[in-house]
Structures are given as structure tokens and as C-alpha cells.
Coordinates of C-alpha atoms in Angstrom, one line a residue:
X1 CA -6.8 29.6 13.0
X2 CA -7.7 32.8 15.6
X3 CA -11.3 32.3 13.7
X4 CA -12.0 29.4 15.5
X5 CA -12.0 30.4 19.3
X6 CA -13.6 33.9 18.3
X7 CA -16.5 31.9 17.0
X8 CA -16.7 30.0 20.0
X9 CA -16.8 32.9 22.0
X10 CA -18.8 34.4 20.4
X11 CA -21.3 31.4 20.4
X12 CA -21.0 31.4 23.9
X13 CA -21.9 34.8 25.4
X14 CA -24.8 35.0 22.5
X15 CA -26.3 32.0 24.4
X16 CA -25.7 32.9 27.6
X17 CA -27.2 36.5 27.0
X18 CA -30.0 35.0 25.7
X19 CA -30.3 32.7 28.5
X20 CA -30.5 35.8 31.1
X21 CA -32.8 37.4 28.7
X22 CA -35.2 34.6 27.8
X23 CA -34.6 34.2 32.1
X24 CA -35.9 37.4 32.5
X25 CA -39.7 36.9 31.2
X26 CA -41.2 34.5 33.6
X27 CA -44.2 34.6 31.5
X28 CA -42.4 33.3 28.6
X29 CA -43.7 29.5 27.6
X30 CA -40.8 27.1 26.1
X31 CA -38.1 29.4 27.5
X32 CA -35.6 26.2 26.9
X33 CA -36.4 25.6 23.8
X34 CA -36.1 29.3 22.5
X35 CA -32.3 28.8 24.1
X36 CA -31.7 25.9 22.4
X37 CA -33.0 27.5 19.0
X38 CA -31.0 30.3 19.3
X39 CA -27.8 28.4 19.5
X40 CA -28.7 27.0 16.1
X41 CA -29.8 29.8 14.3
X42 CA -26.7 31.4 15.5
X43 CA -24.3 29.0 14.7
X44 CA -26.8 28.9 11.3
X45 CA -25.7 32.6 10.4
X46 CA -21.9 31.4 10.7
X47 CA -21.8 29.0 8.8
X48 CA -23.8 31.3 6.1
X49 CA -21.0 33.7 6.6
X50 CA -18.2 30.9 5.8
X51 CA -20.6 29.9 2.4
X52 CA -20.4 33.5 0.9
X53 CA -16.7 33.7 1.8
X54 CA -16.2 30.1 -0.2
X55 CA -18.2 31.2 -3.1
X56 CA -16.8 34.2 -3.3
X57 CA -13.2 32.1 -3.5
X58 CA -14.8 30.2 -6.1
X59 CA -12.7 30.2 -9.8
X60 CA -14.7 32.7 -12.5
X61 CA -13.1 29.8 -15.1
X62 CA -11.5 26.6 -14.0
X63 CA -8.1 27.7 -15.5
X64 CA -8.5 30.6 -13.0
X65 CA -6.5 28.7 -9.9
X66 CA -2.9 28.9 -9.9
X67 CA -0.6 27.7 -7.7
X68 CA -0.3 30.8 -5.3
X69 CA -3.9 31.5 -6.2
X70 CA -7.7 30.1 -5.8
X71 CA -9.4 31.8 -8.4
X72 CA -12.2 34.0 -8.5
X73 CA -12.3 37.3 -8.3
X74 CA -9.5 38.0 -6.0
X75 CA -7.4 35.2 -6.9
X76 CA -7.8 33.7 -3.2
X77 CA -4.8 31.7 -2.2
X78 CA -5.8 27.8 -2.2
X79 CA -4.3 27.6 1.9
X80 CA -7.4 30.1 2.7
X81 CA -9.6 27.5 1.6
X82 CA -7.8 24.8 3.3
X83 CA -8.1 26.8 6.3
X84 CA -11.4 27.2 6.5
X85 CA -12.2 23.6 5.8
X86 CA -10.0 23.0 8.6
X87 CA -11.7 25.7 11.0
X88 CA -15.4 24.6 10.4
X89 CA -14.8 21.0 10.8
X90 CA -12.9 22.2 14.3
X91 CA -16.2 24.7 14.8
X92 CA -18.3 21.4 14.1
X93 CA -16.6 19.1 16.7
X94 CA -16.4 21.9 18.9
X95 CA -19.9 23.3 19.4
X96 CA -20.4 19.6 21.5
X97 CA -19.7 21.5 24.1
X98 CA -22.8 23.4 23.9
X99 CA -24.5 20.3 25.3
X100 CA -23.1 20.0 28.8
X101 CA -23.6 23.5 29.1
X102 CA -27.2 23.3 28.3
X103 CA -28.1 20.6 30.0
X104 CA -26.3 22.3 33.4
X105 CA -28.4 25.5 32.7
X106 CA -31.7 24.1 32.4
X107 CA -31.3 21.7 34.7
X108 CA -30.9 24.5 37.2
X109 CA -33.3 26.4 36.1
X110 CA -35.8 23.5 35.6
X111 CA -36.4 24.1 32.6
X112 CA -37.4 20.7 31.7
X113 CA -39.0 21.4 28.3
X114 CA -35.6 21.3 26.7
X115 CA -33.9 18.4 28.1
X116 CA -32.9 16.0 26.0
X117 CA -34.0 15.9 22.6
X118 CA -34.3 19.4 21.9
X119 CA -30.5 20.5 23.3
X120 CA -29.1 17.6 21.4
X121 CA -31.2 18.3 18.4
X122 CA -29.9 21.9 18.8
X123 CA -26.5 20.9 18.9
X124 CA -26.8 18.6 16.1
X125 CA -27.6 21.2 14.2
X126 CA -25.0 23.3 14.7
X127 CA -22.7 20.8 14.4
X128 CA -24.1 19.6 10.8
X129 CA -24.0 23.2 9.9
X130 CA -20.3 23.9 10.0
X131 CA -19.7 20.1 8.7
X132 CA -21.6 21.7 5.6
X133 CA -19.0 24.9 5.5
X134 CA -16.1 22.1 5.8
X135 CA -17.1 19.8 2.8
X136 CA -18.0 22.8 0.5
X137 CA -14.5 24.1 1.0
X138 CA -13.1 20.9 0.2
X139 CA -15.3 20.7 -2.9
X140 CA -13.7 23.5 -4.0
X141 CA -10.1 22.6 -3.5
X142 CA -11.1 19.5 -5.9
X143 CA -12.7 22.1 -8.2
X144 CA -10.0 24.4 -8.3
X145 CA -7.1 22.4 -8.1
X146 CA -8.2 19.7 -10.6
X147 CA -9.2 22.7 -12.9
X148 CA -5.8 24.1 -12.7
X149 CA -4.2 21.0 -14.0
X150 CA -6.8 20.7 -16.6
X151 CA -5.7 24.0 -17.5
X152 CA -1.9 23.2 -17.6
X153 CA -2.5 19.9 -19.3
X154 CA -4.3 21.9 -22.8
X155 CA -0.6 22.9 -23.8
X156 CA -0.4 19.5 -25.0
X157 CA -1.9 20.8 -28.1
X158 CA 1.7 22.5 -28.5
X159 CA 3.7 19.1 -28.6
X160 CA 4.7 17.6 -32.2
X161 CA 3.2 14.1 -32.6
X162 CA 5.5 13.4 -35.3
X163 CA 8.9 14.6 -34.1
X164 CA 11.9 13.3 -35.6
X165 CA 13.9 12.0 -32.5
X166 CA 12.3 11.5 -28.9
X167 CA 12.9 13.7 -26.2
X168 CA 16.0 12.8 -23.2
X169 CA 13.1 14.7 -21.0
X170 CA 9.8 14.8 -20.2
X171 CA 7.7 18.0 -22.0
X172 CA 6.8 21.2 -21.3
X173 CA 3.8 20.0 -19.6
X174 CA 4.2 17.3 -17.7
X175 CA 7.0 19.6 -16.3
X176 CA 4.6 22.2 -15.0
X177 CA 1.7 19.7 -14.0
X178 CA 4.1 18.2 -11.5
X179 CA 6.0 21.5 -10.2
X180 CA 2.3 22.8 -9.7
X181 CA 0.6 19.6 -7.5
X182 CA 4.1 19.6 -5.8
X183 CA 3.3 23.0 -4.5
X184 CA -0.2 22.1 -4.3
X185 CA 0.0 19.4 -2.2
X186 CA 2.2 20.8 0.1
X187 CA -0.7 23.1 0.7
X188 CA -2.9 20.3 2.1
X189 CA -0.7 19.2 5.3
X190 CA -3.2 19.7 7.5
X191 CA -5.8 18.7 6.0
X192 CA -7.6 14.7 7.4
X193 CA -5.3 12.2 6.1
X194 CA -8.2 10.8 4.0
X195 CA -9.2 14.1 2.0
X196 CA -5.5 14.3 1.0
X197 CA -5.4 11.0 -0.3
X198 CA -8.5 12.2 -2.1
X199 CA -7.0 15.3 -3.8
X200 CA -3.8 13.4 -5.0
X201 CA -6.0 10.5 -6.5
X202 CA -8.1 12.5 -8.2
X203 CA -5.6 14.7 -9.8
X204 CA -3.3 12.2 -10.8
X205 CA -6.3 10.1 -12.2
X206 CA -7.3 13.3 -14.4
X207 CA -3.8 13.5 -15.4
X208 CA -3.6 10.2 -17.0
X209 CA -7.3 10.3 -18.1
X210 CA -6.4 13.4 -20.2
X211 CA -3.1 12.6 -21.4
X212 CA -4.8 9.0 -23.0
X213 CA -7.9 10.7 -23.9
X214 CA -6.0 13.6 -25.8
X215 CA -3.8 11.3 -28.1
X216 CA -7.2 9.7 -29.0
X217 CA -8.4 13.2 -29.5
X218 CA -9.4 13.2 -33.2
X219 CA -7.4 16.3 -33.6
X220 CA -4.3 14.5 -33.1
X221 CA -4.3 12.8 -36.7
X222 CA -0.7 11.3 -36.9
X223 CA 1.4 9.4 -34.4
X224 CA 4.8 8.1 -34.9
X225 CA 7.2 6.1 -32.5
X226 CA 8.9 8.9 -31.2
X227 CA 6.1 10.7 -30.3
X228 CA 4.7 7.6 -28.4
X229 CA 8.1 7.3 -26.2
X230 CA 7.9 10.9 -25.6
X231 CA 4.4 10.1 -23.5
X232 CA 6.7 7.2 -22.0
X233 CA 8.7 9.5 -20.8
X234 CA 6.3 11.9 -19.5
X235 CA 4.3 8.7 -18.0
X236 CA 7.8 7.7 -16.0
X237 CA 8.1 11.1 -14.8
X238 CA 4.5 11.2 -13.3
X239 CA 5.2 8.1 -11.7
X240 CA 7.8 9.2 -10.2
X241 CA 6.0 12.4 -9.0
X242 CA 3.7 9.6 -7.7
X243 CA 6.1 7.2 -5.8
X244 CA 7.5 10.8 -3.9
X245 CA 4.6 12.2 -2.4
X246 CA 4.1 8.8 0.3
X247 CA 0.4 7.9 -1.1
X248 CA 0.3 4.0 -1.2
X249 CA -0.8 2.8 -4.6
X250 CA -1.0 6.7 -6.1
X251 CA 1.0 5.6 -9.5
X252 CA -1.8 3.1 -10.4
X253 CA -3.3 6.1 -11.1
X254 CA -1.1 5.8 -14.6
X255 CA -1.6 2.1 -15.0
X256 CA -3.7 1.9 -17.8
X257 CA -1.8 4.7 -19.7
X258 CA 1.5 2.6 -18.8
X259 CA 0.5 0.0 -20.0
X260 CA -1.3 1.1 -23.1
X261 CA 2.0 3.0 -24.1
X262 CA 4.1 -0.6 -22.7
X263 CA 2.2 -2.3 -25.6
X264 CA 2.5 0.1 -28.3
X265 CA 6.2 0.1 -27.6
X266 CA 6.5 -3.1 -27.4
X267 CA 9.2 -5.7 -29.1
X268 CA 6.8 -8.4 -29.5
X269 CA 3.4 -5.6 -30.4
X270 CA 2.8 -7.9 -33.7
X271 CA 2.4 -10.7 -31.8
X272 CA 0.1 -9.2 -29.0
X273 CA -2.1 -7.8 -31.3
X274 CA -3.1 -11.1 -32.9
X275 CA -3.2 -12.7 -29.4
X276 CA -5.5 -10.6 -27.5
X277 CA -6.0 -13.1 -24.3
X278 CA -2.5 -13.2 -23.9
X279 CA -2.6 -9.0 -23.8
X280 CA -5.3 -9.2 -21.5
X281 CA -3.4 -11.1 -19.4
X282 CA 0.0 -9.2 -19.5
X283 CA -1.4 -6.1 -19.7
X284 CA -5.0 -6.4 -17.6
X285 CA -5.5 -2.5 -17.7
X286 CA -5.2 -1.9 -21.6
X287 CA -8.4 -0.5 -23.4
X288 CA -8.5 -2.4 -26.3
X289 CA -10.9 -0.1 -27.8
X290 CA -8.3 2.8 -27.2
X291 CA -5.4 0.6 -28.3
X292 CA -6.9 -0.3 -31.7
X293 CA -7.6 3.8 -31.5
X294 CA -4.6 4.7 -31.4
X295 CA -2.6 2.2 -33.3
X296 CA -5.2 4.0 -36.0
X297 CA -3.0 7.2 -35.8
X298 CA 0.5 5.3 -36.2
X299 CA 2.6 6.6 -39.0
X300 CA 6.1 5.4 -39.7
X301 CA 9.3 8.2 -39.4
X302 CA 9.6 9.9 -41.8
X303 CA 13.5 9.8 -42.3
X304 CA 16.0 7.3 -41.8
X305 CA 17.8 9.1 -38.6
X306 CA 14.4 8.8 -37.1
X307 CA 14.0 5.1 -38.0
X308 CA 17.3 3.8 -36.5
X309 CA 16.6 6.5 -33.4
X310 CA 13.5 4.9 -32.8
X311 CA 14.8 1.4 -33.5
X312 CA 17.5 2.0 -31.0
X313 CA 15.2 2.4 -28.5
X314 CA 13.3 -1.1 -29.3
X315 CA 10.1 0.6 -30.6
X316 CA 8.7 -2.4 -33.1
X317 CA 6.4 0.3 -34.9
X318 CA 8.7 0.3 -37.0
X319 CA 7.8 -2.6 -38.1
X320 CA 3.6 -1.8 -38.6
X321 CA 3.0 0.5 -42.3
X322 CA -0.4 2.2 -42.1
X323 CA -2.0 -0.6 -43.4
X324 CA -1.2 -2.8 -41.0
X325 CA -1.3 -0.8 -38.3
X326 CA -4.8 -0.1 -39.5
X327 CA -5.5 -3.8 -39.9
X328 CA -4.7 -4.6 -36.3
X329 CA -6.3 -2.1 -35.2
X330 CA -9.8 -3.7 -36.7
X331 CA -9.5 -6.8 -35.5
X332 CA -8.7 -5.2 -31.9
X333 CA -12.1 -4.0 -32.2
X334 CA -13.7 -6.4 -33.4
X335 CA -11.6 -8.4 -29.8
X336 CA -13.3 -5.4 -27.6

């Protein structure tokens, strides 16, 4: 942005009037050297400036960042803090300059006592100083943005775990988690290629993490079949979010929730169950622990219209009764 050549201007003539200042007192020992300090306590006190502004971006609550907004206490827009990761790692590669310009001014001057190490330890400095700014700001996008989905992904306490038919679409919340990181994401263009590949794997990570983690949630009592192909559902649509946004690999993000909802749903679950090697080797990502976990949970429908729903979509839950279900379920553990 217009920060970044203000800065470097700025930079600039506070060197350079401190060069005809320090200049000025013949007396003075180390006049290099006090140059050379100057241009890193200066480009110091940026970068302090930059800090505040983050932290004063930063959320009050995790839920507090929205999609048009940061958090904090003036709900900050999430493209101000992309912006100023983007202008202090451009302040960071651009104070190298500093060095020629050094080096040509004490050279003239003689001033040999700063050649060399000191103007590139100087410069260094300031360098590392605005590379600081850039990967707080970036922190904070993860914080912010992952806390936002966290936040949009608690309304799964609203969905029915025992519903009598499955859904034709994905929930509520899957709905708004991916509207949101499309929006989100959109954000980051200009961002280094590898922090965006950074942001989109670890949100889409947390979203399968806590998806899987809240059906094992002890809360969540009762499970039936349709419930389970619901979370199919919701899985195919994150995929899908996934394949769209042109990260290679992003939907083995949902692997092991894929997979762990492939084998519940599965025709031939009976027979998986009581062969674990060959689960492990169809399904390599499956938590056995979490399988036998939720297989705990499983309830049959409760009415016939459910039953053949279910069964029409080749759920063999059907076929488990509590105490079966609860059976396999030990002797998974006992596998784990």
C-alpha cells in the first residue's frame, strides 16, 4: 500500500539528517556507527507502531471475526491485516537498500568504523524487525480466521442426531463454514503462495477435526443412520469446497472423516469390523479408537419409513442392534 513508500521515505531523510548532524560534530567518536544505529532504532519504532496496530486488530473472543470483520474492538476488516503482512514483509526486503547507501556515505566520508559489519548488522536488523510485524499479522489471520470457523461450526449442537430421513443437502453449518472461507480466502490473493496454502490447510483440517471430534462428543448420546449420511453429505460438500479453491491435496484434509463415515456406511461394515487388517488396509486413515466410539452411539430408526429410507440408501446399520453395535465396538478396541 501508500504505507510502504512513506516509510521508506521517511527511513531515508531520518538517516540522512542524522548523517549531516552526526557530520556536523567532528569531535564525535564512532560517528558511523551512531548512523548505522539510528537506522535501526528507527526502523525499530516502526515496526512497534505496526505491533500495537495488530494487537489492537486482535479478536476480544475467537468468535469475534466475521467475514467482513477481524475482531477486536473495532471489528478490523481481515484485508487490513493481510495488508500489513504484505507491507512489512515489502518494508523488510526493502530496507536492503539501506546498505549501498551506507556503505557510499561512509566510504566518502571515511568513516571506516562502520564498514562492514556494523551497516550490515544495522540493516539486518531492520530487516528482521519488519519480518517480525509480517509473521505476527499472519498469526493473526490464522487466529482469527480459524476462530471464526470454530465459531460457525458450534451450531452443530442444533442438528438432530436422530432424524427420521436424511437430508437432499448439506446443514446449516457446513453451508455457512464454506460461504465464509470462500469469502475468506478470496481475501488472501496477495498473500505468498505458501502462507495461503497455510490458511486453507489449517482451516479445512479444523473443520474435519471438529466435525469427527463433536459426534464423539459425549454430549451427542444417540446416532442413527441417517444422521450418519447427513455428515456424508456435509463431508462431500467440503470436499468439494476443497477440490474448487486450486490447493493440491486440500481434500485430504477430510480423509480420515471420509473414510471413518465410508466405513460406518458401509454394505459390508459387519464384515470390516471383525476383520480389522483388512480395514486398515481399505481404509488406512480410520481411527479405530474413534470408530469403535462412535459405533457406541449407533441406535436403530426408530420407524419403519426411516428404516427403508435408510436402507435405500445402502446404510447396513440397519443391520447392527445396540448390542451389537456395542459388541463391535469392543473388540475394535481391544484391535486399537
Amino acid at each position: 500500500s501508500d504505507v510502504v513508500p512513506r516509510v521508506m521515505r521517511s527511513l531515508y531523510f531520518m538517516v540522512l539528517r542524522f548523517f549531516v548532524f552526526t557530520a556536523g560534530l567532528p569531535g564525535m567518536r564512532d560517528q558511523g556507527a551512531a548512523v548505522a544505529a539510528a537506522l535501526t532504532n528507527a526502523a525499530s519504532g516502526t515496526a512497534d507502531m505496526f505491533l500495537d496496530e495488530l494487537r489492537d486488530r486482535e479478536p476480544l473472543t475467537p468468535s469475534a471475526a466475521g467475514p467482513g470483520g477481524a475482531g477486536g474492538s473495532g471489528q478490523r476488516p481481515l484485508s487490513k491485516v493481510v495488508q500489513m503482512s504484505i507491507d512489512a514483509e515489502t518494508l523488510a526486503q526493502g530496507v536492503r537498500q539501506f546498505r549501498a547507501v551506507l556503505e557510499e556515505l561512509f566510504a566518502h566520508y571515511g568513516w571506516t568504523d562502520a564498514a562492514g559489519f556494523q551497516v550490515t548488522a544495522a540493516v539486518d536488523a531492520a530487516r528482521s524487525s519488519f519480518e517480525a510485524v509480517s509473521v505476527r499479522a499472519r498469526d493473526l489471520l490464522f487466529e482469527l480466521i480459524v476462530g471464526k470457523v470454530e465459531s460457525l461450526l458450534s451450531s452443530m449442537c442444533f442438528i438432530s442426531w436422530e432424524p427420521s430421513r436424511a437430508r437432499p443437502e448439506p446443514n446449516a453449518y457446513a453451508d455457512d463454514v464454506i460461504n465464509y472461507l470462500r469469502v475468506t480466502f478470496m481475501v488472501l490473493t496477495h498473500l505468498p503462495l505458501a502462507v495461503r496454502e497455510a490458511v486453507h490447510f489449517a482451516c479445512c483440517s479444523r473443520v474435519a477435526m471438529t466435525v469427527l471430534q463433536h459426534v464423539l462428543n459425549p454430549e451427542v448420546r444417540n446416532v442413527n443412520a441417517m444422521a450418519l449420511l447427513d455428515l456424508h453429505t456435509d463431508t462431500a460438500a467440503f470436499e468439494g469446497f476443497s477440490d474448487s479453491c486450486g490447493v493440491p491435496h486440500l481434500r485430504q484434509c477430510f480423509a480420515e472423516l471420509r473414510q471413518t463415515l465410508d466405513v460406518l456406511l458401509s454394505q459390508e461394515l459387519r464384515a470390516l469390523m471383525e476383520d480389522t487388517d483388512q480395514l486398515r488396509q481399505r481404509y488406512p486413515r480410520v481411527d479405530l479408537g474413534k470408530l469403535a466410539g462412535i459405533l457406541e452411539k449407533v441406535r436403530p430408526p426408530s420407524s419403519l419409513h426411516s428404516r427403508a429410507h435408510a436402507q435405500s440408501r445402502g446404510s447396513a446399520l440397519l443391520e447392527l442392534d445396540r448390542k451389537t453395535a456395542a459388541t463391535l465396538a469392543r473388540r475394535l478396541r481391544a484391535e486399537n
